[in-house]
mmCIF file of C-alpha atoms and ligand atoms in Angstrom:
data_model
loop_
_atom_site.group_PDB
_atom_site.id
_atom_site.type_symbol
_atom_site.label_atom_id
_atom_site.label_comp_id
_atom_site.label_asym_id
_atom_site.label_seq_id
_atom_site.Cartn_x
_atom_site.Cartn_y
_atom_site.Cartn_z
ATOM 1 C CA UNK A 1 134.952 72.519 335.087
ATOM 2 C CA UNK A 2 138.783 71.410 333.447
ATOM 3 C CA UNK A 3 140.973 69.670 335.704
ATOM 4 C CA UNK A 4 144.641 69.193 334.866
ATOM 5 C CA UNK A 5 146.422 67.908 337.174
ATOM 6 C CA UNK A 6 150.447 67.707 336.503
ATOM 7 C CA UNK A 7 153.510 66.201 338.192
ATOM 8 C CA UNK A 8 154.484 69.422 340.229
ATOM 9 C CA UNK A 9 154.364 72.839 341.190
ATOM 10 C CA UNK A 10 156.841 73.785 338.344
ATOM 11 C CA UNK A 11 154.242 71.988 335.885
ATOM 12 C CA UNK A 12 151.570 73.687 337.460
ATOM 13 C CA UNK A 13 153.218 77.067 336.538
ATOM 14 C CA UNK A 14 154.457 76.437 333.514
ATOM 15 C CA UNK A 15 151.349 75.091 332.331
ATOM 16 C CA UNK A 16 148.868 78.141 334.524
ATOM 17 C CA UNK A 17 151.427 80.829 332.376
ATOM 18 C CA UNK A 18 150.886 79.540 329.291
ATOM 19 C CA UNK A 19 147.349 79.789 329.328
ATOM 20 C CA UNK A 20 147.348 82.991 330.618
ATOM 21 C CA UNK A 21 149.706 84.197 327.637
ATOM 22 C CA UNK A 22 147.679 82.667 325.417
ATOM 23 C CA UNK A 23 144.181 85.129 326.659
ATOM 24 C CA UNK A 24 146.276 87.895 326.916
ATOM 25 C CA UNK A 25 147.791 87.007 323.074
ATOM 26 C CA UNK A 26 144.701 86.447 321.881
ATOM 27 C CA UNK A 27 142.626 89.936 323.476
ATOM 28 C CA UNK A 28 142.630 93.968 322.839
ATOM 29 C CA UNK A 29 143.718 95.610 325.888
ATOM 30 C CA UNK A 30 143.552 92.437 328.097
ATOM 31 C CA UNK A 31 142.473 92.583 332.019
ATOM 32 C CA UNK A 32 143.886 90.543 334.391
ATOM 33 C CA UNK A 33 142.484 89.320 337.565
ATOM 34 C CA UNK A 34 145.444 88.575 339.825
ATOM 35 C CA UNK A 35 146.251 86.705 343.674
ATOM 36 C CA UNK A 36 148.497 87.250 346.285
ATOM 37 C CA UNK A 37 150.167 84.124 347.913
ATOM 38 C CA UNK A 38 152.123 81.642 347.265
ATOM 39 C CA UNK A 39 150.407 79.536 344.981
ATOM 40 C CA UNK A 40 150.048 82.028 341.803
ATOM 41 C CA UNK A 41 154.628 83.297 342.365
ATOM 42 C CA UNK A 42 155.702 80.487 340.041
ATOM 43 C CA UNK A 43 153.267 81.080 337.150
ATOM 44 C CA UNK A 44 154.201 85.070 337.312
ATOM 45 C CA UNK A 45 157.647 84.311 337.208
ATOM 46 C CA UNK A 46 157.098 82.362 333.876
ATOM 47 C CA UNK A 47 154.967 85.205 332.508
ATOM 48 C CA UNK A 48 158.440 87.280 333.323
ATOM 49 C CA UNK A 49 160.303 84.693 331.196
ATOM 50 C CA UNK A 50 158.059 85.029 328.611
ATOM 51 C CA UNK A 51 158.174 89.433 328.534
ATOM 52 C CA UNK A 52 162.136 88.927 329.270
ATOM 53 C CA UNK A 53 162.633 86.301 325.944
ATOM 54 C CA UNK A 54 160.648 89.045 324.061
ATOM 55 C CA UNK A 55 157.515 86.262 323.867
ATOM 56 C CA UNK A 56 154.656 88.220 325.455
ATOM 57 C CA UNK A 57 154.084 92.152 325.992
ATOM 58 C CA UNK A 58 151.890 93.191 328.522
ATOM 59 C CA UNK A 59 152.572 96.874 328.570
ATOM 60 C CA UNK A 60 148.454 96.976 327.273
ATOM 61 C CA UNK A 61 147.322 94.636 329.784
ATOM 62 C CA UNK A 62 145.144 95.805 332.880
ATOM 63 C CA UNK A 63 145.630 94.050 336.035
ATOM 64 C CA UNK A 64 142.688 94.082 339.318
ATOM 65 C CA UNK A 65 144.084 92.340 342.299
ATOM 66 C CA UNK A 66 141.692 90.163 344.442
ATOM 67 C CA UNK A 67 142.508 91.658 347.819
ATOM 68 C CA UNK A 68 143.880 93.961 350.497
ATOM 69 C CA UNK A 69 144.687 93.781 354.039
ATOM 70 C CA UNK A 70 142.596 96.479 355.910
ATOM 71 C CA UNK A 71 144.690 98.960 358.253
ATOM 72 C CA UNK A 72 148.749 98.081 356.686
ATOM 73 C CA UNK A 73 150.753 100.940 355.067
ATOM 74 C CA UNK A 74 150.055 100.390 351.498
ATOM 75 C CA UNK A 75 154.457 100.226 351.947
ATOM 76 C CA UNK A 76 154.616 97.697 354.184
ATOM 77 C CA UNK A 77 156.259 94.792 352.305
ATOM 78 C CA UNK A 78 153.418 92.168 353.025
ATOM 79 C CA UNK A 79 150.303 94.532 351.949
ATOM 80 C CA UNK A 80 148.941 93.082 348.761
ATOM 81 C CA UNK A 81 149.764 97.100 347.316
ATOM 82 C CA UNK A 82 153.258 95.772 347.655
ATOM 83 C CA UNK A 83 153.410 92.419 346.985
ATOM 84 C CA UNK A 84 151.324 93.355 343.730
ATOM 85 C CA UNK A 85 153.755 95.951 342.551
ATOM 86 C CA UNK A 86 156.750 93.568 342.809
ATOM 87 C CA UNK A 87 155.522 90.191 341.857
ATOM 88 C CA UNK A 88 153.435 91.874 338.687
ATOM 89 C CA UNK A 89 153.941 95.264 337.945
ATOM 90 C CA UNK A 90 157.863 95.197 338.094
ATOM 91 C CA UNK A 91 158.538 91.617 336.924
ATOM 92 C CA UNK A 92 155.999 91.784 333.794
ATOM 93 C CA UNK A 93 156.765 95.029 332.747
ATOM 94 C CA UNK A 94 153.037 96.361 333.534
ATOM 95 C CA UNK A 95 152.179 99.881 333.703
ATOM 96 C CA UNK A 96 151.576 101.008 337.273
ATOM 97 C CA UNK A 97 149.104 102.459 336.211
ATOM 98 C CA UNK A 98 146.981 100.146 334.868
ATOM 99 C CA UNK A 99 147.518 98.165 338.113
ATOM 100 C CA UNK A 100 144.630 98.207 340.686
ATOM 101 C CA UNK A 101 144.607 96.863 343.910
ATOM 102 C CA UNK A 102 141.923 97.487 346.501
ATOM 103 C CA UNK A 103 142.125 100.411 348.951
ATOM 104 C CA UNK A 104 142.634 98.974 352.023
ATOM 105 C CA UNK A 105 143.001 102.401 354.283
ATOM 106 C CA UNK A 106 139.874 103.866 353.370
ATOM 107 C CA UNK A 107 137.946 106.715 355.095
ATOM 108 C CA UNK A 108 134.662 105.106 353.981
ATOM 109 C CA UNK A 109 135.113 101.090 352.660
ATOM 110 C CA UNK A 110 131.610 100.824 351.259
ATOM 111 C CA UNK A 111 132.210 103.786 348.887
ATOM 112 C CA UNK A 112 135.534 102.292 348.329
ATOM 113 C CA UNK A 113 134.275 98.865 347.610
ATOM 114 C CA UNK A 114 131.844 100.066 345.098
ATOM 115 C CA UNK A 115 134.303 102.431 343.169
ATOM 116 C CA UNK A 116 136.498 98.910 342.904
ATOM 117 C CA UNK A 117 133.463 97.490 341.114
ATOM 118 C CA UNK A 118 133.212 99.949 338.715
ATOM 119 C CA UNK A 119 136.660 100.342 338.258
ATOM 120 C CA UNK A 120 136.427 96.698 336.798
ATOM 121 C CA UNK A 121 133.501 97.138 334.955
ATOM 122 C CA UNK A 122 134.895 100.527 333.095
ATOM 123 C CA UNK A 123 137.684 98.297 332.382
ATOM 124 C CA UNK A 124 135.711 96.124 330.389
ATOM 125 C CA UNK A 125 135.207 93.026 332.956
ATOM 126 C CA UNK A 126 138.093 90.328 333.579
ATOM 127 C CA UNK A 127 139.341 88.174 330.733
ATOM 128 C CA UNK A 128 140.844 85.808 332.831
ATOM 129 C CA UNK A 129 141.330 85.111 336.531
ATOM 130 C CA UNK A 130 143.672 83.685 338.752
ATOM 131 C CA UNK A 131 143.441 82.090 341.996
ATOM 132 C CA UNK A 132 144.722 80.175 344.241
ATOM 133 C CA UNK A 133 142.379 78.319 347.263
ATOM 134 C CA UNK A 134 142.976 78.860 350.109
ATOM 135 C CA UNK A 135 143.387 75.433 353.314
ATOM 136 C CA UNK A 136 139.267 76.549 353.937
ATOM 137 C CA UNK A 137 138.526 76.785 350.482
ATOM 138 C CA UNK A 138 138.505 79.960 350.523
ATOM 139 C CA UNK A 139 139.135 82.129 346.760
ATOM 140 C CA UNK A 140 140.119 85.512 347.503
ATOM 141 C CA UNK A 141 139.243 86.651 351.000
ATOM 142 C CA UNK A 142 136.018 85.031 350.401
ATOM 143 C CA UNK A 143 135.938 83.079 353.721
ATOM 144 C CA UNK A 144 133.035 79.860 354.362
ATOM 145 C CA UNK A 145 129.525 81.177 354.225
ATOM 146 C CA UNK A 146 130.417 84.002 352.179
ATOM 147 C CA UNK A 147 127.366 84.614 349.638
ATOM 148 C CA UNK A 148 127.754 83.381 346.086
ATOM 149 C CA UNK A 149 126.426 86.923 344.898
ATOM 150 C CA UNK A 150 128.184 89.341 346.833
ATOM 151 C CA UNK A 151 130.571 91.867 345.602
ATOM 152 C CA UNK A 152 133.619 93.963 346.701
ATOM 153 C CA UNK A 153 133.454 94.404 350.554
ATOM 154 C CA UNK A 154 135.053 94.375 354.017
ATOM 155 C CA UNK A 155 135.322 90.903 355.170
ATOM 156 C CA UNK A 156 137.009 89.237 358.609
ATOM 157 C CA UNK A 157 139.347 86.649 358.060
ATOM 158 C CA UNK A 158 138.940 83.938 359.380
ATOM 159 C CA UNK A 159 141.407 82.511 362.449
ATOM 160 C CA UNK A 160 142.782 79.651 359.839
ATOM 161 C CA UNK A 161 143.500 82.395 357.268
ATOM 162 C CA UNK A 162 145.458 84.324 359.891
ATOM 163 C CA UNK A 163 147.126 81.868 361.222
ATOM 164 C CA UNK A 164 147.872 80.479 357.447
ATOM 165 C CA UNK A 165 149.043 83.835 356.677
ATOM 166 C CA UNK A 166 151.120 84.324 360.135
ATOM 167 C CA UNK A 167 154.590 83.050 357.825
ATOM 168 C CA UNK A 168 154.972 86.425 356.136
ATOM 169 C CA UNK A 169 154.471 88.408 358.947
ATOM 170 C CA UNK A 170 156.922 88.359 362.773
ATOM 171 C CA UNK A 171 153.883 86.992 364.534
ATOM 172 C CA UNK A 172 150.568 86.284 363.924
ATOM 173 C CA UNK A 173 149.191 89.337 366.114
ATOM 174 C CA UNK A 174 150.662 91.665 363.218
ATOM 175 C CA UNK A 175 148.447 89.658 360.328
ATOM 176 C CA UNK A 176 145.256 92.096 360.045
ATOM 177 C CA UNK A 177 141.667 91.120 361.339
ATOM 178 C CA UNK A 178 140.057 92.477 358.134
ATOM 179 C CA UNK A 179 140.669 92.450 354.615
ATOM 180 C CA UNK A 180 138.565 94.136 351.399
ATOM 181 C CA UNK A 181 137.869 91.086 348.851
ATOM 182 C CA UNK A 182 136.062 90.928 345.796
ATOM 183 C CA UNK A 183 133.208 89.356 346.475
ATOM 184 C CA UNK A 184 131.787 85.154 344.993
ATOM 185 C CA UNK A 185 129.955 87.345 342.284
ATOM 186 C CA UNK A 186 132.300 90.024 341.537
ATOM 187 C CA UNK A 187 134.704 86.989 340.731
ATOM 188 C CA UNK A 188 132.165 84.196 338.730
ATOM 189 C CA UNK A 189 131.450 87.868 336.554
ATOM 190 C CA UNK A 190 135.250 87.295 334.777
ATOM 191 C CA UNK A 191 135.359 85.336 331.875
ATOM 192 C CA UNK A 192 137.651 82.944 332.827
ATOM 193 C CA UNK A 193 138.858 81.437 335.850
ATOM 194 C CA UNK A 194 142.254 80.044 336.545
ATOM 195 C CA UNK A 195 143.006 78.150 339.835
ATOM 196 C CA UNK A 196 146.209 77.373 340.719
ATOM 197 C CA UNK A 197 147.455 75.303 343.763
ATOM 198 C CA UNK A 198 150.219 72.727 345.126
ATOM 199 C CA UNK A 199 151.068 70.434 347.967
ATOM 200 C CA UNK A 200 149.284 68.320 350.383
ATOM 201 C CA UNK A 201 148.140 71.002 352.612
ATOM 202 C CA UNK A 202 145.043 72.030 349.731
ATOM 203 C CA UNK A 203 143.886 68.153 349.008
ATOM 204 C CA UNK A 204 141.091 68.812 351.224
ATOM 205 C CA UNK A 205 139.877 72.106 349.966
ATOM 206 C CA UNK A 206 140.573 71.123 345.745
ATOM 207 C CA UNK A 207 138.203 67.810 346.092
ATOM 208 C CA UNK A 208 135.556 69.901 348.362
ATOM 209 C CA UNK A 209 136.145 72.081 345.323
ATOM 210 C CA UNK A 210 135.539 69.852 342.546
ATOM 211 C CA UNK A 211 133.785 67.169 344.159
ATOM 212 C CA UNK A 212 131.859 68.665 347.151
ATOM 213 C CA UNK A 213 128.437 70.180 346.920
ATOM 214 C CA UNK A 214 128.131 73.766 345.375
ATOM 215 C CA UNK A 215 128.071 75.232 348.971
ATOM 216 C CA UNK A 216 129.208 78.736 351.106
ATOM 217 C CA UNK A 217 130.804 76.257 353.223
ATOM 218 C CA UNK A 218 133.455 75.797 350.228
ATOM 219 C CA UNK A 219 133.253 78.756 348.897
ATOM 220 C CA UNK A 220 135.742 77.923 345.853
ATOM 221 C CA UNK A 221 132.899 75.371 345.021
ATOM 222 C CA UNK A 222 131.348 78.591 343.461
ATOM 223 C CA UNK A 223 133.679 77.655 340.226
ATOM 224 C CA UNK A 224 130.993 75.080 339.397
ATOM 225 C CA UNK A 225 128.771 77.460 338.168
ATOM 226 C CA UNK A 226 131.223 78.848 335.751
ATOM 227 C CA UNK A 227 130.775 78.110 332.234
ATOM 228 C CA UNK A 228 135.111 78.348 331.903
ATOM 229 C CA UNK A 229 136.996 77.200 335.009
ATOM 230 C CA UNK A 230 140.301 75.926 334.575
ATOM 231 C CA UNK A 231 141.776 73.852 337.747
ATOM 232 C CA UNK A 232 145.691 73.468 337.702
ATOM 233 C CA UNK A 233 147.150 71.376 340.560
ATOM 234 C CA UNK A 234 149.740 69.034 341.344
ATOM 235 C CA UNK A 235 149.580 65.339 342.008
ATOM 236 C CA UNK A 236 149.557 66.477 346.388
ATOM 237 C CA UNK A 237 146.970 68.769 345.559
ATOM 238 C CA UNK A 238 144.782 66.084 344.007
ATOM 239 C CA UNK A 239 145.754 63.191 346.027
ATOM 240 C CA UNK A 240 141.959 63.351 347.332
ATOM 241 C CA UNK A 241 140.421 63.532 344.408
ATOM 242 C CA UNK A 242 137.750 60.113 343.964
ATOM 243 C CA UNK A 243 137.649 60.235 340.266
ATOM 244 C CA UNK A 244 141.204 60.828 339.498
ATOM 245 C CA UNK A 245 141.637 58.436 337.049
ATOM 246 C CA UNK A 246 138.821 60.026 334.811
ATOM 247 C CA UNK A 247 140.336 63.252 334.804
ATOM 248 C CA UNK A 248 143.780 62.034 333.881
ATOM 249 C CA UNK A 249 141.367 60.125 331.331
ATOM 250 C CA UNK A 250 139.899 63.075 329.460
ATOM 251 C CA UNK A 251 143.333 65.156 329.104
ATOM 252 C CA UNK A 252 144.562 62.190 327.475
ATOM 253 C CA UNK A 253 141.703 62.429 325.070
ATOM 254 C CA UNK A 254 141.384 65.934 325.130
ATOM 255 C CA UNK A 255 143.127 66.423 322.179
ATOM 256 C CA UNK A 256 141.731 63.894 320.117
ATOM 257 C CA UNK A 257 138.053 65.392 320.757
ATOM 258 C CA UNK A 258 136.117 66.249 317.392
ATOM 259 C CA UNK A 259 135.844 70.184 317.174
HETATM 260 C C1 F6R B 301 145.435 86.109 348.245
HETATM 261 C C2 F6R B 301 143.878 85.019 348.138
HETATM 262 C C3 F6R B 301 144.034 83.655 348.687
HETATM 263 C C4 F6R B 301 145.458 82.893 348.522
HETATM 264 C C5 F6R B 301 145.201 81.580 349.148
HETATM 265 C C6 F6R B 301 145.833 80.563 348.833
HETATM 266 O O1 F6R B 301 144.998 87.303 346.625
HETATM 267 O O2 F6R B 301 143.400 85.319 346.845
HETATM 268 O O3 F6R B 301 142.897 83.197 348.410
HETATM 269 O O4 F6R B 301 145.277 82.911 347.035
HETATM 270 O O5 F6R B 301 144.797 81.966 350.776
HETATM 271 O O6 F6R B 301 147.679 81.206 349.360
HETATM 272 P P1 F6R B 301 148.626 80.110 349.266
HETATM 273 O O7 F6R B 301 148.643 80.312 347.818
HETATM 274 O O8 F6R B 301 149.601 81.249 349.760
HETATM 275 O O9 F6R B 301 148.476 79.593 350.096
#
């Protein structure tokens, strides 16, 4: 795992956007995986600046969102359909037909989830998956005890996740109880993983993800199994890492290492 510790959220966004832009520029018809929540917003804004400056073209890029609430009208401002539409498709000048979000309003969720898996496959798989991490270690909405082999499916949200996400709604009662999320197995199939985290509230989860055992208690520890996983975090999110000095040492010498 590559661990990059930077001073603050602005630097997290700049580094993550640069990493994504490199993949997008270097791959034909790139497929990106996108997350919602607060963590990736700065990264999307930094990418949008590149698009506005004419340094990046997203018109041929496809996107697949990690997850969606179940039972929220797609037009609800907090549905991930709306949020991804605004923060990703519109802001990055993407073709809306190429931007996919799981169906939170399906008649048959099992079929809808299988369709989503097939759509990712038909697009050629995800070249780079952007991730945030929940305070309980979830990625997507793969809550603790999710199988590392899981695929896109319906999940019950953990009480902590509903409480954490209540800030986007009028009250916790409005936060849906269920979600559709890409599984940990789906996420691990992406060719590269890029996780961003800022703030002290993420420090315990970040330490468990990087330095804890690979265990379903911390779903994000699945990143330890991926060949090309990069974690970009600020000082506060890195504050509980035991090998903090070593990660700085590695970053410092990386540029000088033999090819
Ligand atoms: C949402 C998602 C979640 C969030 C996580 C952190 O698509 O994948 O795993 O990344 O809940 O949320 P924030 O960034 O709001 O702290």
